[in-house]
Structures are given as C-alpha cells and as structure tokens.
Amino acid sequence: MDNGRTDIAQLRRGIVEYCLLALLVERERYGFELVRTLSDADLVASEGTVYPLLTRLAREGYVTTTWRESRSGPPRKYYALTVRGREALRDFSEEWGRFRTTVDELLSEGNER
Amino acid sequence: MNQATAHPVIERYLRDLERAAQALPRRERRELLAEIRAHLEEGLAASDASDAAVLNLIDGLGEPEAIVASAGPTTPVRGPGVLEVLAVLLLLIGGIVIPVLGWFVGLVLLWASSAWTLQKKLLGTFVFPGGIALPLMMGLMATRVGLPPWAGIPLLIVLVAAPIVVAIVLLRSAERPAR
C-alpha cells in the first residue's frame, strides 16, 4: 500500500459516481449543479474531475444527457437517470450499507487496541 | 468563443486542458472540453466576473492533468493501421496503378474504416475522385488543347497538390478507437 493516496483517490472516485446517480433520483440536473453540490459537500477536491465521471456514466448507460438552452445563461447539459442507473444505485446502496457497518466495526476495533 | 470565456486566464486553461486531453478518444475529449467550457461560463455568470472570481473558478476545477486522469486509465488512441494506410495510398495513386478500380478499392476501405469522421471521409471522397490520376489526365488534356503554360502549370500543381494534402490530412487524423 505504498501508493495509499491513489488507492483512496480511486475509492473516492468509485463512490462519487454513485453519489452522482443518487443526486439524479428525484430529477434531472445539469453538470454545474451536480459538480457544485458535490464540492459543497466536500466530496471532491477538484471540481473538474467530476466531468469525466459523468461522461463515463453516460457512456455506460447509467444516465442520458441532453443539452438545453437556459433562460439565464449558457446552454446546460442535463443528466437523467436511466433504468440501468437506478438498478446500479440500488445494488450499491445495499452493498454500501453492509460494507460501511463492517468497515466501521473493524476500524473501531483497531482503534481500541 | 463565447465572450464570457474570453478571459486570458480561461483561454490558457482551456488550451492546457486541450493538450492534456490529447490522450482521450476524440469523442470524450470533445465532451470534456464542452462541459468544462459550460462550467466556466456558468460559474462566471453566477459571479461578479472579476479576475479573482475567474481565478477561484479555475482553482476549483483543478489541474487539467488531474481532470484527464480521472477519466481513468486511458488506452492511448492508436494512429492509422495497415488498412488506413492502404486506403490513403489507393485513393492517392490507386487510379494510376489500376485505373478506376484501384481508387475505388481505396474508397471502400476509406468508408469501411472507423478511424475517420464523416467529414474526413467526404473530404477523402471528393478531393479528388481518382486521386492524382484525374488531375494528371486533365493536365495532359489541357496541354493538348493548348492552354498557355502560365495558366496550365499552376493549375496542374494545385490539382496534384490537393489530393496529396488531403492524403496527409487523412493519415494524420486517423484515430482508431482504443481496444
């Protein structure tokens, strides 16, 4: 684990993808909106890194994209969850619950020793 | 370019990003640049568009290299393969080696390849049908009808040079999807 930083970066990236899907459950959102939400929540260090993740989610069919004119400014690219994306998010949520409990337990045991 | 992103710092940032994104497949590169551009425009519209706001926006986005790296491990985009080189050669001189048919085979290869965009394929098709065989023939005919050399020679040079330039453009722009 000599490159622990890359490990954590990858872990983070994987989780951020599902956070993006989660943000789209209620309604479609545009890129800037998604990115700002994540960075306000301190989930991403640099905002730009979110865009390639969005592109990948689109390429793999988890979201669809549409450019739309906006009344107030430049056109916006909207992302919407697909059935496939919804299923992937559900699977992740279940897995995440189990994962989190296990890791929390192990980490707290480690701290107590 | 949109007026909002005409700030020199933004222009330099976009140029750096474009360079860093060379490693990405064409389509992804285009999408990424469009998104980052939209992000900058959106961010500027929401701010007072001062120099400080621009710098904060750029800082927030992060280093271009980091952005491209988050696209994950990228298989380097591959240049022209044997078929692409053959296609270009046949388009250019196939018509001389085997009249008409040679060029036509090149055309089929051109359209069968996924290494070129529709634009490039059209360019390869129409400049010129027959490759350099056609302008050479036209040149010969022109000397027969007695076109004065001061008109005929430059015309011939342009006619021959155009398909050669197109051939070079095709070879340089060939980009096969990563496996």
PDB file of C-alpha atoms in Angstrom:
ATOM      1  CA  MET A   1       0.000   0.000   0.000  1.00  0.00           C
ATOM      2  CA  ASP A   2       2.847   2.353  -0.771  1.00  0.00           C
ATOM      3  CA  ASN A   3       0.596   4.388  -3.003  1.00  0.00           C
ATOM      4  CA  GLY A   4      -2.164   4.807  -0.450  1.00  0.00           C
ATOM      5  CA  ARG A   5      -3.111   8.151  -1.911  1.00  0.00           C
ATOM      6  CA  THR A   6      -4.024   6.694  -5.283  1.00  0.00           C
ATOM      7  CA  ASP A   7      -5.925   3.910  -3.534  1.00  0.00           C
ATOM      8  CA  ILE A   8      -8.019   6.428  -1.660  1.00  0.00           C
ATOM      9  CA  ALA A   9      -8.473   8.548  -4.780  1.00  0.00           C
ATOM     10  CA  GLN A  10      -9.838   5.519  -6.610  1.00  0.00           C
ATOM     11  CA  LEU A  11     -12.113   4.570  -3.740  1.00  0.00           C
ATOM     12  CA  ARG A  12     -13.417   8.105  -3.625  1.00  0.00           C
ATOM     13  CA  ARG A  13     -13.958   8.191  -7.379  1.00  0.00           C
ATOM     14  CA  GLY A  14     -15.954   4.972  -7.311  1.00  0.00           C
ATOM     15  CA  ILE A  15     -18.170   6.266  -4.534  1.00  0.00           C
ATOM     16  CA  VAL A  16     -18.616   9.691  -6.109  1.00  0.00           C
ATOM     17  CA  GLU A  17     -20.083   8.038  -9.202  1.00  0.00           C
ATOM     18  CA  TYR A  18     -22.878   6.599  -7.084  1.00  0.00           C
ATOM     19  CA  CYS A  19     -23.366   9.913  -5.324  1.00  0.00           C
ATOM     20  CA  LEU A  20     -23.945  11.411  -8.753  1.00  0.00           C
ATOM     21  CA  LEU A  21     -26.542   8.765  -9.533  1.00  0.00           C
ATOM     22  CA  ALA A  22     -28.164   9.398  -6.140  1.00  0.00           C
ATOM     23  CA  LEU A  23     -28.449  13.116  -6.895  1.00  0.00           C
ATOM     24  CA  LEU A  24     -30.411  12.252 -10.039  1.00  0.00           C
ATOM     25  CA  VAL A  25     -33.048  10.077  -8.365  1.00  0.00           C
ATOM     26  CA  GLU A  26     -35.558  12.880  -7.872  1.00  0.00           C
ATOM     27  CA  ARG A  27     -34.979  14.844 -11.047  1.00  0.00           C
ATOM     28  CA  GLU A  28     -32.507  15.509 -13.826  1.00  0.00           C
ATOM     29  CA  ARG A  29     -29.757  18.017 -13.115  1.00  0.00           C
ATOM     30  CA  TYR A  30     -27.146  19.855 -15.145  1.00  0.00           C
ATOM     31  CA  GLY A  31     -23.398  19.412 -14.885  1.00  0.00           C
ATOM     32  CA  PHE A  32     -22.546  22.578 -12.999  1.00  0.00           C
ATOM     33  CA  GLU A  33     -25.303  21.905 -10.485  1.00  0.00           C
ATOM     34  CA  LEU A  34     -24.081  18.352  -9.812  1.00  0.00           C
ATOM     35  CA  VAL A  35     -20.479  19.414  -9.518  1.00  0.00           C
ATOM     36  CA  ARG A  36     -21.240  22.290  -7.141  1.00  0.00           C
ATOM     37  CA  THR A  37     -23.372  20.051  -4.933  1.00  0.00           C
ATOM     38  CA  LEU A  38     -20.538  17.544  -4.601  1.00  0.00           C
ATOM     39  CA  SER A  39     -17.880  20.158  -3.947  1.00  0.00           C
ATOM     40  CA  ASP A  40     -20.073  21.998  -1.402  1.00  0.00           C
ATOM     41  CA  ALA A  41     -20.396  18.655   0.396  1.00  0.00           C
ATOM     42  CA  ASP A  42     -16.582  18.321   0.302  1.00  0.00           C
ATOM     43  CA  LEU A  43     -16.850  15.105  -1.656  1.00  0.00           C
ATOM     44  CA  VAL A  44     -14.469  16.195  -4.403  1.00  0.00           C
ATOM     45  CA  ALA A  45     -11.190  18.067  -4.166  1.00  0.00           C
ATOM     46  CA  SER A  46     -11.222  19.446  -7.696  1.00  0.00           C
ATOM     47  CA  GLU A  47     -14.494  20.059  -9.479  1.00  0.00           C
ATOM     48  CA  GLY A  48     -13.164  19.343 -12.938  1.00  0.00           C
ATOM     49  CA  THR A  49     -12.537  15.692 -12.109  1.00  0.00           C
ATOM     50  CA  VAL A  50     -16.291  15.082 -11.873  1.00  0.00           C
ATOM     51  CA  TYR A  51     -16.930  15.678 -15.570  1.00  0.00           C
ATOM     52  CA  PRO A  52     -15.059  12.631 -16.872  1.00  0.00           C
ATOM     53  CA  LEU A  53     -17.039  10.558 -14.350  1.00  0.00           C
ATOM     54  CA  LEU A  54     -20.273  11.920 -15.776  1.00  0.00           C
ATOM     55  CA  THR A  55     -19.071  11.121 -19.271  1.00  0.00           C
ATOM     56  CA  ARG A  56     -18.334   7.559 -18.226  1.00  0.00           C
ATOM     57  CA  LEU A  57     -21.734   7.149 -16.564  1.00  0.00           C
ATOM     58  CA  ALA A  58     -23.322   8.297 -19.813  1.00  0.00           C
ATOM     59  CA  ARG A  59     -21.176   6.013 -21.938  1.00  0.00           C
ATOM     60  CA  GLU A  60     -22.042   3.023 -19.786  1.00  0.00           C
ATOM     61  CA  GLY A  61     -25.745   3.784 -19.996  1.00  0.00           C
ATOM     62  CA  TYR A  62     -26.407   4.790 -16.389  1.00  0.00           C
ATOM     63  CA  VAL A  63     -27.511   8.274 -17.386  1.00  0.00           C
ATOM     64  CA  THR A  64     -28.708  10.008 -20.526  1.00  0.00           C
ATOM     65  CA  THR A  65     -27.674  13.515 -21.479  1.00  0.00           C
ATOM     66  CA  THR A  66     -29.360  16.441 -23.215  1.00  0.00           C
ATOM     67  CA  TRP A  67     -28.108  19.940 -23.890  1.00  0.00           C
ATOM     68  CA  ARG A  68     -30.805  22.516 -23.182  1.00  0.00           C
ATOM     69  CA  GLU A  69     -30.946  26.266 -23.528  1.00  0.00           C
ATOM     70  CA  SER A  70     -31.074  28.069 -20.224  1.00  0.00           C
ATOM     71  CA  ARG A  71     -33.004  31.269 -19.671  1.00  0.00           C
ATOM     72  CA  SER A  72     -30.280  32.872 -17.603  1.00  0.00           C
ATOM     73  CA  GLY A  73     -27.021  31.877 -19.283  1.00  0.00           C
ATOM     74  CA  PRO A  74     -25.160  29.411 -21.472  1.00  0.00           C
ATOM     75  CA  PRO A  75     -26.722  26.080 -22.589  1.00  0.00           C
ATOM     76  CA  ARG A  76     -26.671  23.347 -19.966  1.00  0.00           C
ATOM     77  CA  LYS A  77     -26.051  19.647 -20.304  1.00  0.00           C
ATOM     78  CA  TYR A  78     -28.677  17.802 -18.294  1.00  0.00           C
ATOM     79  CA  TYR A  79     -28.152  14.327 -16.881  1.00  0.00           C
ATOM     80  CA  ALA A  80     -31.054  11.952 -16.210  1.00  0.00           C
ATOM     81  CA  LEU A  81     -31.029   8.559 -14.541  1.00  0.00           C
ATOM     82  CA  THR A  82     -31.812   5.527 -16.703  1.00  0.00           C
ATOM     83  CA  VAL A  83     -33.409   2.282 -15.515  1.00  0.00           C
ATOM     84  CA  ARG A  84     -29.960   0.766 -15.554  1.00  0.00           C
ATOM     85  CA  GLY A  85     -28.583   3.601 -13.446  1.00  0.00           C
ATOM     86  CA  ARG A  86     -31.420   3.209 -10.949  1.00  0.00           C
ATOM     87  CA  GLU A  87     -30.693  -0.512 -10.606  1.00  0.00           C
ATOM     88  CA  ALA A  88     -26.971   0.075 -10.175  1.00  0.00           C
ATOM     89  CA  LEU A  89     -27.694   2.637  -7.469  1.00  0.00           C
ATOM     90  CA  ARG A  90     -29.997   0.224  -5.626  1.00  0.00           C
ATOM     91  CA  ASP A  91     -27.361  -2.511  -5.710  1.00  0.00           C
ATOM     92  CA  PHE A  92     -24.736  -0.106  -4.483  1.00  0.00           C
ATOM     93  CA  SER A  93     -26.915   1.164  -1.629  1.00  0.00           C
ATOM     94  CA  GLU A  94     -27.369  -2.363  -0.296  1.00  0.00           C
ATOM     95  CA  GLU A  95     -23.706  -3.186  -0.671  1.00  0.00           C
ATOM     96  CA  TRP A  96     -22.687   0.119   0.873  1.00  0.00           C
ATOM     97  CA  GLY A  97     -24.772  -0.495   3.969  1.00  0.00           C
ATOM     98  CA  ARG A  98     -23.094  -3.834   4.646  1.00  0.00           C
ATOM     99  CA  PHE A  99     -19.662  -2.513   3.725  1.00  0.00           C
ATOM    100  CA  ARG A 100     -19.924   0.524   5.968  1.00  0.00           C
ATOM    101  CA  THR A 101     -21.011  -1.496   9.003  1.00  0.00           C
ATOM    102  CA  THR A 102     -18.196  -3.992   8.583  1.00  0.00           C
ATOM    103  CA  VAL A 103     -15.520  -1.380   7.990  1.00  0.00           C
ATOM    104  CA  ASP A 104     -16.724   0.752  10.912  1.00  0.00           C
ATOM    105  CA  GLU A 105     -16.563  -2.258  13.210  1.00  0.00           C
ATOM    106  CA  LEU A 106     -13.091  -3.210  12.084  1.00  0.00           C
ATOM    107  CA  LEU A 107     -11.803   0.350  12.318  1.00  0.00           C
ATOM    108  CA  SER A 108     -13.170   0.862  15.832  1.00  0.00           C
ATOM    109  CA  GLU A 109     -11.703  -2.458  16.979  1.00  0.00           C
ATOM    110  CA  GLY A 110      -8.399  -1.358  15.532  1.00  0.00           C
ATOM    111  CA  ASN A 111      -8.591   1.933  17.422  1.00  0.00           C
ATOM    112  CA  GLU A 112      -9.395   0.287  20.732  1.00  0.00           C
ATOM    113  CA  ARG A 113      -6.326  -1.890  20.671  1.00  0.00           C
TER     114      ARG A 113
ATOM    115  CA  MET B   1     -15.575  31.553 -28.390  1.00  0.00           C
ATOM    116  CA  ASN B   2     -18.174  32.946 -26.078  1.00  0.00           C
ATOM    117  CA  GLN B   3     -17.438  36.396 -24.741  1.00  0.00           C
ATOM    118  CA  ALA B   4     -17.665  35.203 -21.140  1.00  0.00           C
ATOM    119  CA  THR B   5     -14.765  32.799 -21.571  1.00  0.00           C
ATOM    120  CA  ALA B   6     -12.587  35.247 -23.494  1.00  0.00           C
ATOM    121  CA  HIS B   7     -10.579  35.953 -20.327  1.00  0.00           C
ATOM    122  CA  PRO B   8      -6.860  35.274 -20.968  1.00  0.00           C
ATOM    123  CA  VAL B   9      -6.553  33.032 -17.889  1.00  0.00           C
ATOM    124  CA  ILE B  10      -9.501  30.959 -19.043  1.00  0.00           C
ATOM    125  CA  GLU B  11      -8.170  30.747 -22.578  1.00  0.00           C
ATOM    126  CA  ARG B  12      -4.834  29.483 -21.330  1.00  0.00           C
ATOM    127  CA  TYR B  13      -6.535  26.995 -19.038  1.00  0.00           C
ATOM    128  CA  LEU B  14      -8.661  25.616 -21.875  1.00  0.00           C
ATOM    129  CA  ARG B  15      -5.590  25.313 -24.083  1.00  0.00           C
ATOM    130  CA  ASP B  16      -3.751  23.388 -21.357  1.00  0.00           C
ATOM    131  CA  LEU B  17      -6.757  21.147 -20.876  1.00  0.00           C
ATOM    132  CA  GLU B  18      -6.995  20.500 -24.586  1.00  0.00           C
ATOM    133  CA  ARG B  19      -3.350  19.479 -24.638  1.00  0.00           C
ATOM    134  CA  ALA B  20      -3.720  17.219 -21.595  1.00  0.00           C
ATOM    135  CA  ALA B  21      -6.826  15.662 -23.135  1.00  0.00           C
ATOM    136  CA  GLN B  22      -4.958  14.511 -26.249  1.00  0.00           C
ATOM    137  CA  ALA B  23      -4.725  11.102 -24.580  1.00  0.00           C
ATOM    138  CA  LEU B  24      -8.516  10.736 -24.629  1.00  0.00           C
ATOM    139  CA  PRO B  25     -10.523   9.398 -27.553  1.00  0.00           C
ATOM    140  CA  ARG B  26     -11.816  12.177 -29.804  1.00  0.00           C
ATOM    141  CA  ARG B  27     -15.418  11.982 -28.655  1.00  0.00           C
ATOM    142  CA  GLU B  28     -14.608  12.040 -24.964  1.00  0.00           C
ATOM    143  CA  ARG B  29     -12.178  14.884 -25.471  1.00  0.00           C
ATOM    144  CA  ARG B  30     -14.835  16.959 -27.192  1.00  0.00           C
ATOM    145  CA  GLU B  31     -17.388  16.261 -24.490  1.00  0.00           C
ATOM    146  CA  LEU B  32     -14.993  17.070 -21.685  1.00  0.00           C
ATOM    147  CA  LEU B  33     -13.983  20.381 -23.250  1.00  0.00           C
ATOM    148  CA  ALA B  34     -17.603  21.341 -23.884  1.00  0.00           C
ATOM    149  CA  GLU B  35     -18.515  20.552 -20.273  1.00  0.00           C
ATOM    150  CA  ILE B  36     -15.604  22.455 -18.774  1.00  0.00           C
ATOM    151  CA  ARG B  37     -16.382  25.412 -21.017  1.00  0.00           C
ATOM    152  CA  ALA B  38     -20.018  25.334 -19.918  1.00  0.00           C
ATOM    153  CA  HIS B  39     -18.873  25.095 -16.294  1.00  0.00           C
ATOM    154  CA  LEU B  40     -16.720  28.195 -16.687  1.00  0.00           C
ATOM    155  CA  GLU B  41     -19.484  30.152 -18.398  1.00  0.00           C
ATOM    156  CA  GLU B  42     -21.987  29.101 -15.770  1.00  0.00           C
ATOM    157  CA  GLY B  43     -19.592  29.946 -12.959  1.00  0.00           C
ATOM    158  CA  LEU B  44     -18.827  33.352 -14.431  1.00  0.00           C
ATOM    159  CA  ALA B  45     -22.496  34.138 -14.946  1.00  0.00           C
ATOM    160  CA  ALA B  46     -23.099  33.354 -11.268  1.00  0.00           C
ATOM    161  CA  SER B  47     -20.223  35.570 -10.089  1.00  0.00           C
ATOM    162  CA  ASP B  48     -19.171  39.199 -10.496  1.00  0.00           C
ATOM    163  CA  ALA B  49     -16.839  38.001 -13.315  1.00  0.00           C
ATOM    164  CA  SER B  50     -13.890  39.723 -11.617  1.00  0.00           C
ATOM    165  CA  ASP B  51     -10.341  38.456 -12.074  1.00  0.00           C
ATOM    166  CA  ALA B  52     -10.498  36.954  -8.594  1.00  0.00           C
ATOM    167  CA  ALA B  53     -13.709  35.116  -9.492  1.00  0.00           C
ATOM    168  CA  VAL B  54     -12.050  33.711 -12.603  1.00  0.00           C
ATOM    169  CA  LEU B  55      -9.037  32.521 -10.604  1.00  0.00           C
ATOM    170  CA  ASN B  56     -11.253  30.901  -7.975  1.00  0.00           C
ATOM    171  CA  LEU B  57     -13.236  29.156 -10.663  1.00  0.00           C
ATOM    172  CA  ILE B  58     -10.068  27.795 -12.268  1.00  0.00           C
ATOM    173  CA  ASP B  59      -8.665  26.727  -8.885  1.00  0.00           C
ATOM    174  CA  GLY B  60     -11.912  24.945  -8.142  1.00  0.00           C
ATOM    175  CA  LEU B  61     -11.727  22.956 -11.358  1.00  0.00           C
ATOM    176  CA  GLY B  62      -8.206  21.729 -10.587  1.00  0.00           C
ATOM    177  CA  GLU B  63      -5.207  20.877 -12.745  1.00  0.00           C
ATOM    178  CA  PRO B  64      -6.010  19.826 -16.333  1.00  0.00           C
ATOM    179  CA  GLU B  65      -3.850  16.722 -15.858  1.00  0.00           C
ATOM    180  CA  ALA B  66      -5.853  15.688 -12.797  1.00  0.00           C
ATOM    181  CA  ILE B  67      -9.119  16.143 -14.689  1.00  0.00           C
ATOM    182  CA  VAL B  68      -7.959  13.996 -17.585  1.00  0.00           C
ATOM    183  CA  ALA B  69      -6.541  11.404 -15.168  1.00  0.00           C
ATOM    184  CA  SER B  70      -9.926  10.998 -13.534  1.00  0.00           C
ATOM    185  CA  ALA B  71     -11.238   9.700 -16.854  1.00  0.00           C
ATOM    186  CA  GLY B  72      -9.488   6.540 -15.693  1.00  0.00           C
ATOM    187  CA  PRO B  73      -6.723   4.575 -17.330  1.00  0.00           C
ATOM    188  CA  THR B  74      -6.877   5.516 -20.988  1.00  0.00           C
ATOM    189  CA  THR B  75      -5.648   3.245 -23.699  1.00  0.00           C
ATOM    190  CA  PRO B  76      -3.646   5.517 -25.922  1.00  0.00           C
ATOM    191  CA  VAL B  77      -5.549   6.268 -29.081  1.00  0.00           C
ATOM    192  CA  ARG B  78      -3.989   4.391 -31.963  1.00  0.00           C
ATOM    193  CA  GLY B  79      -2.980   6.030 -35.206  1.00  0.00           C
ATOM    194  CA  PRO B  80      -3.620   4.656 -38.700  1.00  0.00           C
ATOM    195  CA  GLY B  81      -3.361   0.890 -39.140  1.00  0.00           C
ATOM    196  CA  VAL B  82      -2.375  -1.080 -42.240  1.00  0.00           C
ATOM    197  CA  LEU B  83      -5.856  -0.737 -43.728  1.00  0.00           C
ATOM    198  CA  GLU B  84      -5.917   3.017 -43.218  1.00  0.00           C
ATOM    199  CA  VAL B  85      -2.514   3.495 -44.851  1.00  0.00           C
ATOM    200  CA  LEU B  86      -3.581   1.250 -47.724  1.00  0.00           C
ATOM    201  CA  ALA B  87      -6.823   3.191 -48.140  1.00  0.00           C
ATOM    202  CA  VAL B  88      -4.992   6.512 -48.388  1.00  0.00           C
ATOM    203  CA  LEU B  89      -2.377   5.129 -50.790  1.00  0.00           C
ATOM    204  CA  LEU B  90      -5.019   3.648 -53.069  1.00  0.00           C
ATOM    205  CA  LEU B  91      -7.070   6.845 -53.015  1.00  0.00           C
ATOM    206  CA  LEU B  92      -3.996   8.798 -53.991  1.00  0.00           C
ATOM    207  CA  ILE B  93      -2.251   6.636 -56.597  1.00  0.00           C
ATOM    208  CA  GLY B  94      -4.507   3.583 -56.941  1.00  0.00           C
ATOM    209  CA  GLY B  95      -6.044   5.174 -60.011  1.00  0.00           C
ATOM    210  CA  ILE B  96      -2.649   5.216 -61.697  1.00  0.00           C
ATOM    211  CA  VAL B  97      -1.727   1.639 -60.805  1.00  0.00           C
ATOM    212  CA  ILE B  98      -5.072   0.140 -61.788  1.00  0.00           C
ATOM    213  CA  PRO B  99      -7.241   2.768 -63.474  1.00  0.00           C
ATOM    214  CA  VAL B 100     -10.576   3.445 -61.698  1.00  0.00           C
ATOM    215  CA  LEU B 101     -10.636   0.142 -59.799  1.00  0.00           C
ATOM    216  CA  GLY B 102      -7.579   0.965 -57.663  1.00  0.00           C
ATOM    217  CA  TRP B 103      -9.115   4.207 -56.495  1.00  0.00           C
ATOM    218  CA  PHE B 104     -12.450   2.548 -55.939  1.00  0.00           C
ATOM    219  CA  VAL B 105     -10.971  -0.086 -53.612  1.00  0.00           C
ATOM    220  CA  GLY B 106      -9.366   2.754 -51.660  1.00  0.00           C
ATOM    221  CA  LEU B 107     -12.771   4.394 -51.389  1.00  0.00           C
ATOM    222  CA  VAL B 108     -14.340   1.236 -50.000  1.00  0.00           C
ATOM    223  CA  LEU B 109     -11.556   0.936 -47.408  1.00  0.00           C
ATOM    224  CA  LEU B 110     -11.959   4.615 -46.501  1.00  0.00           C
ATOM    225  CA  TRP B 111     -15.655   4.216 -45.751  1.00  0.00           C
ATOM    226  CA  ALA B 112     -15.213   0.852 -44.035  1.00  0.00           C
ATOM    227  CA  SER B 113     -12.699   2.230 -41.539  1.00  0.00           C
ATOM    228  CA  SER B 114     -13.847   3.675 -38.217  1.00  0.00           C
ATOM    229  CA  ALA B 115     -10.712   5.794 -37.953  1.00  0.00           C
ATOM    230  CA  TRP B 116     -12.221   8.826 -39.674  1.00  0.00           C
ATOM    231  CA  THR B 117     -15.148  11.118 -39.067  1.00  0.00           C
ATOM    232  CA  LEU B 118     -17.843  11.531 -41.705  1.00  0.00           C
ATOM    233  CA  GLN B 119     -16.318  14.890 -42.636  1.00  0.00           C
ATOM    234  CA  LYS B 120     -12.913  13.356 -43.307  1.00  0.00           C
ATOM    235  CA  LYS B 121     -14.484  10.557 -45.338  1.00  0.00           C
ATOM    236  CA  LEU B 122     -16.315  13.045 -47.523  1.00  0.00           C
ATOM    237  CA  LEU B 123     -13.118  15.026 -47.936  1.00  0.00           C
ATOM    238  CA  GLY B 124     -11.262  11.873 -48.977  1.00  0.00           C
ATOM    239  CA  THR B 125     -14.014  11.016 -51.431  1.00  0.00           C
ATOM    240  CA  PHE B 126     -14.351  14.340 -53.207  1.00  0.00           C
ATOM    241  CA  VAL B 127     -10.771  15.674 -53.313  1.00  0.00           C
ATOM    242  CA  PHE B 128     -10.434  14.222 -55.897  1.00  0.00           C
ATOM    243  CA  PRO B 129     -12.236  11.218 -57.275  1.00  0.00           C
ATOM    244  CA  GLY B 130      -9.448   9.206 -58.861  1.00  0.00           C
ATOM    245  CA  GLY B 131      -6.666  10.650 -56.725  1.00  0.00           C
ATOM    246  CA  ILE B 132      -3.861  12.269 -58.676  1.00  0.00           C
ATOM    247  CA  ALA B 133      -4.718  10.263 -61.789  1.00  0.00           C
ATOM    248  CA  LEU B 134      -7.562  12.632 -62.654  1.00  0.00           C
ATOM    249  CA  PRO B 135      -5.653  15.936 -62.447  1.00  0.00           C
ATOM    250  CA  LEU B 136      -2.773  14.343 -64.359  1.00  0.00           C
ATOM    251  CA  MET B 137      -5.125  13.323 -67.145  1.00  0.00           C
ATOM    252  CA  MET B 138      -6.743  16.722 -67.122  1.00  0.00           C
ATOM    253  CA  GLY B 139      -3.298  18.288 -67.257  1.00  0.00           C
ATOM    254  CA  LEU B 140      -2.384  16.209 -70.288  1.00  0.00           C
ATOM    255  CA  MET B 141      -5.592  17.171 -71.991  1.00  0.00           C
ATOM    256  CA  ALA B 142      -5.014  20.828 -71.176  1.00  0.00           C
ATOM    257  CA  THR B 143      -1.617  20.781 -72.876  1.00  0.00           C
ATOM    258  CA  ARG B 144      -3.283  19.223 -75.931  1.00  0.00           C
ATOM    259  CA  VAL B 145      -5.944  21.923 -76.170  1.00  0.00           C
ATOM    260  CA  GLY B 146      -3.094  24.354 -75.818  1.00  0.00           C
ATOM    261  CA  LEU B 147      -3.818  26.059 -72.518  1.00  0.00           C
ATOM    262  CA  PRO B 148      -0.974  28.572 -72.102  1.00  0.00           C
ATOM    263  CA  PRO B 149       1.701  27.306 -69.660  1.00  0.00           C
ATOM    264  CA  TRP B 150       1.303  30.271 -67.310  1.00  0.00           C
ATOM    265  CA  ALA B 151      -2.275  29.115 -66.667  1.00  0.00           C
ATOM    266  CA  GLY B 152      -1.839  25.387 -67.113  1.00  0.00           C
ATOM    267  CA  ILE B 153       1.148  24.749 -64.865  1.00  0.00           C
ATOM    268  CA  PRO B 154      -0.129  26.443 -61.685  1.00  0.00           C
ATOM    269  CA  LEU B 155      -3.494  24.771 -62.267  1.00  0.00           C
ATOM    270  CA  LEU B 156      -1.821  21.401 -62.567  1.00  0.00           C
ATOM    271  CA  ILE B 157       0.222  21.977 -59.408  1.00  0.00           C
ATOM    272  CA  VAL B 158      -2.911  22.859 -57.421  1.00  0.00           C
ATOM    273  CA  LEU B 159      -4.780  19.884 -58.823  1.00  0.00           C
ATOM    274  CA  VAL B 160      -1.976  17.492 -57.927  1.00  0.00           C
ATOM    275  CA  ALA B 161      -1.202  19.092 -54.576  1.00  0.00           C
ATOM    276  CA  ALA B 162      -4.790  18.993 -53.292  1.00  0.00           C
ATOM    277  CA  PRO B 163      -5.127  15.180 -53.150  1.00  0.00           C
ATOM    278  CA  ILE B 164      -1.644  14.915 -51.632  1.00  0.00           C
ATOM    279  CA  VAL B 165      -2.583  17.398 -48.896  1.00  0.00           C
ATOM    280  CA  VAL B 166      -5.819  15.508 -48.293  1.00  0.00           C
ATOM    281  CA  ALA B 167      -3.864  12.240 -48.056  1.00  0.00           C
ATOM    282  CA  ILE B 168      -1.606  13.765 -45.396  1.00  0.00           C
ATOM    283  CA  VAL B 169      -4.609  15.144 -43.507  1.00  0.00           C
ATOM    284  CA  LEU B 170      -6.243  11.700 -43.588  1.00  0.00           C
ATOM    285  CA  LEU B 171      -3.141   9.935 -42.298  1.00  0.00           C
ATOM    286  CA  ARG B 172      -2.658  12.440 -39.503  1.00  0.00           C
ATOM    287  CA  SER B 173      -6.268  12.466 -38.388  1.00  0.00           C
ATOM    288  CA  ALA B 174      -6.763   8.686 -38.477  1.00  0.00           C
ATOM    289  CA  GLU B 175      -7.697   7.672 -34.952  1.00  0.00           C
ATOM    290  CA  ARG B 176      -8.700   4.112 -34.311  1.00  0.00           C
ATOM    291  CA  PRO B 177     -10.849   3.520 -31.244  1.00  0.00           C
ATOM    292  CA  ALA B 178      -8.872   2.056 -28.380  1.00  0.00           C
ATOM    293  CA  ARG B 179      -9.380  -1.647 -27.933  1.00  0.00           C
TER     294      ARG B 179
END
